Coordinates of C-alpha atoms in Angstrom, one line a residue:
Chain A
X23 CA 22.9 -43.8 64.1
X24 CA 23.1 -42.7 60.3
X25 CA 23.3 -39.0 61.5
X26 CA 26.0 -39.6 63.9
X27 CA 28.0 -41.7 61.2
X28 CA 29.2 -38.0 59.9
X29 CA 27.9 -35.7 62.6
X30 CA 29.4 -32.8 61.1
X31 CA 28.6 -33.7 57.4
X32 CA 25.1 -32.8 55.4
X33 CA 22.9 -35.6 55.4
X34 CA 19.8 -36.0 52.5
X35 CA 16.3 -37.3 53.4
X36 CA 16.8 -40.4 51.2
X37 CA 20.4 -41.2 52.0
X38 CA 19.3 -41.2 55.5
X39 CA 16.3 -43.1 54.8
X40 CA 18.8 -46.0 53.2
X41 CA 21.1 -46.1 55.8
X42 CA 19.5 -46.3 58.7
X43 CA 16.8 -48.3 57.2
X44 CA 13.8 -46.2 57.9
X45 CA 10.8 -45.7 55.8
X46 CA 10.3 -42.4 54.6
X47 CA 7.0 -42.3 55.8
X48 CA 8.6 -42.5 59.2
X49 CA 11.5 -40.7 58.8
X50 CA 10.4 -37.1 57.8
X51 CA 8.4 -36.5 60.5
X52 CA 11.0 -38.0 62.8
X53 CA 13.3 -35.0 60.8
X54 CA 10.6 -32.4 61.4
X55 CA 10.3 -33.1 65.3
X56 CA 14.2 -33.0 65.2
X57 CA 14.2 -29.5 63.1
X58 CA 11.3 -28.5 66.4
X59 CA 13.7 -29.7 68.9
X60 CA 16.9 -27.6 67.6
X61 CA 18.6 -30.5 66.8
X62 CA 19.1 -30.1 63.4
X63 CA 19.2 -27.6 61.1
X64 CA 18.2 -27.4 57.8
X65 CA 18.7 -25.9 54.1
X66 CA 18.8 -25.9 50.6
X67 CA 21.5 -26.8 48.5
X68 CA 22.9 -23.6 46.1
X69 CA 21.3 -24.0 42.8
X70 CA 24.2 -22.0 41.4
X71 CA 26.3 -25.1 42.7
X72 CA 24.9 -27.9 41.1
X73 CA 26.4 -29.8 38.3
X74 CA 23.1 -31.9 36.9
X75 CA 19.6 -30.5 35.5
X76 CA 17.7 -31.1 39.2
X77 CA 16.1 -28.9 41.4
X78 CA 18.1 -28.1 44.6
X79 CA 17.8 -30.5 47.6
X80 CA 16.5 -30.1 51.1
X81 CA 19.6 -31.1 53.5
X82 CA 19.9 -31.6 57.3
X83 CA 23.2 -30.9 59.6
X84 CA 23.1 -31.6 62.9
X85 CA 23.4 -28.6 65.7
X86 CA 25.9 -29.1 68.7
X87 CA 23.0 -30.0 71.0
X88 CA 21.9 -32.6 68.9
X89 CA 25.3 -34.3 68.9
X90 CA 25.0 -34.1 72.9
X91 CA 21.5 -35.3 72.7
X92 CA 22.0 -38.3 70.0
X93 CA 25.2 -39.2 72.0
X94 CA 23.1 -39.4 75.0
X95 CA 20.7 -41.1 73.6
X96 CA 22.9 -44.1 71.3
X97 CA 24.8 -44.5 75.0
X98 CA 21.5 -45.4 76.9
X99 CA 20.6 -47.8 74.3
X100 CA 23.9 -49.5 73.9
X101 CA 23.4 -50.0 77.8
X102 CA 20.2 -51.0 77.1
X103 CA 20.5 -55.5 77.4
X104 CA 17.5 -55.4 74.9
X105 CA 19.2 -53.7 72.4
X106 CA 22.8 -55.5 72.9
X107 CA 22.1 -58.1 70.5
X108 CA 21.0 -55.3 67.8
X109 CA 24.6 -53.4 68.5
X110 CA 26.6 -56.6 68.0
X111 CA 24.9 -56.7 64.5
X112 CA 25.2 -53.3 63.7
X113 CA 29.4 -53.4 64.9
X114 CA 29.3 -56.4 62.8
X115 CA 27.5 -54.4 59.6
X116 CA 29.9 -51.4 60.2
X117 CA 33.0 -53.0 60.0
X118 CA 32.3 -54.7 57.0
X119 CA 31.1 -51.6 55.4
X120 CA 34.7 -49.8 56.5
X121 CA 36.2 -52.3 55.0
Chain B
X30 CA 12.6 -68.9 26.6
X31 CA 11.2 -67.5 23.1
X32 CA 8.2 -67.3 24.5
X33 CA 9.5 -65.3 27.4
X34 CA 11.4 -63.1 25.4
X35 CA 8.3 -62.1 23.4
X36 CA 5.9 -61.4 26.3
X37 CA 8.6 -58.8 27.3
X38 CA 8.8 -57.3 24.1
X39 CA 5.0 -56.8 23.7
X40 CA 4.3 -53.8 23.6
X41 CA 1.3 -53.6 26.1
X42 CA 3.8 -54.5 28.6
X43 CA 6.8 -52.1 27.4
X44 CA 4.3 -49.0 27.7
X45 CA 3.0 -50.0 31.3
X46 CA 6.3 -50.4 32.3
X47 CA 7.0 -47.1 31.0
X48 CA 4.3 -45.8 32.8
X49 CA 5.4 -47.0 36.1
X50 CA 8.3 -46.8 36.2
X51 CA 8.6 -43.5 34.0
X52 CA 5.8 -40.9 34.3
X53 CA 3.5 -42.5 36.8
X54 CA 5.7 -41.8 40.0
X55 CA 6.1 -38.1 38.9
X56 CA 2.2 -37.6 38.5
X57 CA 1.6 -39.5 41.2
X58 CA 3.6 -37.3 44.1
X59 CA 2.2 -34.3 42.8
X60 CA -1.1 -35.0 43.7
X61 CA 0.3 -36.2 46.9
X62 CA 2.2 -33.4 47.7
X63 CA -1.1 -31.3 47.3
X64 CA -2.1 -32.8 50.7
X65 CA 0.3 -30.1 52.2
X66 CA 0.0 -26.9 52.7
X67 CA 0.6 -24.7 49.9
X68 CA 4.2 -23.6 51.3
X69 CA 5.3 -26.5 53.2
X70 CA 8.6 -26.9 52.5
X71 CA 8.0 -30.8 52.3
X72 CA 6.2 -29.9 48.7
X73 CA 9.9 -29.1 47.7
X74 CA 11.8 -31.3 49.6
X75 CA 10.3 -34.4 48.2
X76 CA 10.1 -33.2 44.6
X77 CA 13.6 -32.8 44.6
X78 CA 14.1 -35.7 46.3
X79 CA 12.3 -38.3 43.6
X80 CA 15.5 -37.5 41.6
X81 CA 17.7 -39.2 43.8
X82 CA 15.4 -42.2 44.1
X83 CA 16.9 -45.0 41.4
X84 CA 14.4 -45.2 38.9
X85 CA 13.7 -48.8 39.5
X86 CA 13.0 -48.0 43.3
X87 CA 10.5 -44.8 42.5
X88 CA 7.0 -45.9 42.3
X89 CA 7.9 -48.0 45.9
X90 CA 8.9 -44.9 47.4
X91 CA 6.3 -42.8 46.1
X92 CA 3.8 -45.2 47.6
X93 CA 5.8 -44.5 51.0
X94 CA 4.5 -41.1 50.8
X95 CA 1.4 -41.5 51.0
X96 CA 1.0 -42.1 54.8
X97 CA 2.9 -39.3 55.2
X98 CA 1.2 -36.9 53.1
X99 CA -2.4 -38.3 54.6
X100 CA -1.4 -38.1 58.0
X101 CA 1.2 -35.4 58.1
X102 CA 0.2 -32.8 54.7
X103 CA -3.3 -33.4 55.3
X104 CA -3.7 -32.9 59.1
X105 CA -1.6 -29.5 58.6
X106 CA -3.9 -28.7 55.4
X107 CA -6.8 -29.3 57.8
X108 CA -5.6 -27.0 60.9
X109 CA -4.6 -24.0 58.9
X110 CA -7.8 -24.2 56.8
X111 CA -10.1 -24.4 60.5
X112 CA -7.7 -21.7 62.5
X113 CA -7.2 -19.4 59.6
X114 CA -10.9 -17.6 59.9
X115 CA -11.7 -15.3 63.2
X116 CA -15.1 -16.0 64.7
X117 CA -17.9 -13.5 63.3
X118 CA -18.5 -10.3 65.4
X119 CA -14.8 -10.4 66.6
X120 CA -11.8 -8.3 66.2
X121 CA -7.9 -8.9 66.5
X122 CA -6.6 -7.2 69.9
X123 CA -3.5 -6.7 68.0
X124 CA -1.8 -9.3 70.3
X125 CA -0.2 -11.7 68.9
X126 CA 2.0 -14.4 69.7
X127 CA 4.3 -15.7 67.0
X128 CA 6.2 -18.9 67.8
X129 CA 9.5 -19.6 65.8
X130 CA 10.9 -22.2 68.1
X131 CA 8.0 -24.9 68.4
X132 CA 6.3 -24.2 65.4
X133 CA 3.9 -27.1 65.0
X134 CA 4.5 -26.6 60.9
X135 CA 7.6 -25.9 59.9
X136 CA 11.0 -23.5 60.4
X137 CA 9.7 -21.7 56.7
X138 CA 6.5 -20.4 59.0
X139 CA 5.4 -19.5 61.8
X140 CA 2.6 -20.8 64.3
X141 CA 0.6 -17.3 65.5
X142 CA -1.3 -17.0 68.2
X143 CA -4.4 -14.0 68.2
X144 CA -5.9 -12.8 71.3
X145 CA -9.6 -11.8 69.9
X146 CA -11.6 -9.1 71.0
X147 CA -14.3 -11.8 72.9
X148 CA -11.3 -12.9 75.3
X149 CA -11.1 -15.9 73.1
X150 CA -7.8 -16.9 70.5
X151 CA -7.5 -18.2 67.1
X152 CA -4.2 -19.8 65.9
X153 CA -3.5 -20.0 62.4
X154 CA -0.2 -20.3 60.4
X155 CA 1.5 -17.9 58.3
X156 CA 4.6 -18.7 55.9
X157 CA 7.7 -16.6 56.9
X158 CA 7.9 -15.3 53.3
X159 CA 4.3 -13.3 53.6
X160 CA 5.2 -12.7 57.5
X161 CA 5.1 -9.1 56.4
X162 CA 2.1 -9.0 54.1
X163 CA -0.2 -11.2 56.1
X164 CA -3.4 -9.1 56.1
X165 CA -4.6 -10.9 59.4
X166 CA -1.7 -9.8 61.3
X167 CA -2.5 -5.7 59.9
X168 CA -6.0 -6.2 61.2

């Protein structure tokens, strides 16, 4: 759900780890399979671009088929009835973040 | 309150804290990041990514890594280090099978796949950088 927030955007292995609230021990492996899978693809942020003293970041983008395949996936769970409860929260959770 | 205010200014305390929360986290990842293999492009990944962890938060999420580097870094450290070697008294066919799209390590490497002269294969992984230079694929 935190990569389909911004599916077009660049998304950072601890940003992602904050949002969607996954440890990090779990997450980069999840990110690896992903990378496997062709649903994301990955790079390095352009030292040449960066403003602070840090070395360049490793980010994610998801491809086209991992929209599709997220999608697919977020819509069997939201039909899911043991994961209703769960969406209610997280709709909750959003809309006070947008606002 | 005093009392309180002196415990916190002891020095003792003010250089552990400085330990943890300052150099300790640092140190700490770099010997975890050793667990992968020498150009996984986790090693980098993570380095860079301690920056963006609020200071406060670092030792907690160094800690994190250590599953991952034991059970991920290690395990991969583990398989190249036992596939790398060909069996004695055997020789490459010069058929190889290099896998992009699956690779079980990475997109920076590649998973290869040697048909030996015995009939037998041995798989081993190469980084895409010495791709060219990789003596076992010249064999």
């Amino acid at each position: 759900m935190a990569l389909l927030e911004d599916p077009t955007g660049r998304h950072w292995g601890y940003d992602l780890s904050k949002r969607s609230g996954v440890r990090s021990g779990v997450l980069y492996p999840m990110l690896t399979r992903m990378l496997d899978e062709g649903w994301l693809t990955d790079g390095w942020e352009d030292p040449n671009t960066l403003t602070e003293k840090r070395p360049p970041r490793r980010y994610y983008e998801l491809t086209d088929h991992g929209r599709l395949e997220l999608g697919s996936v977020l819509q069997q769970a939201r039909r899911d009835t043991r994961f209703t409860s769960l969406f209610s929260r997280l709709g909750t959770l959003f809309a006070r973040y947008a606002r | 309150m005093t009392e309180l205010i002196n415990a916190a200014a002891a020095w003792p305390l003010l250089l552990m804290a400085l330990v943890i929360f300052g150099a300790a986290p640092n140190l700490v990842l770099r010997v975890l990041l050793r667990a992968y293999p020498k150009h996984h492009p986790r090693r980098r990944e993570l380095w860079a990514e301690l920056r963006a962890v609020p200071r406060w938060e670092r030792p907690f999420w160094v800690c994190e890594q250590l599953d991952g580097a034991l059970f991920e870094g290690l395990r991969l450290r583990i398989r190249v280090r036992t596939t790398a070697k060909a069996p004695q008294g055997t020789s490459s066919q010069g058929v190889f099978v290099v896998n992009t799209v699956s690779s079980p390590v990475s997109v920076d490497a590649v998973a290869v796949t040697d048909l030996l002269s015995d009939g037998t294969v041995r798989r081993y992984v190469v980084p895409l950088a010495q791709l060219g230079t990789d003596p076992r694929l010249e064999e």
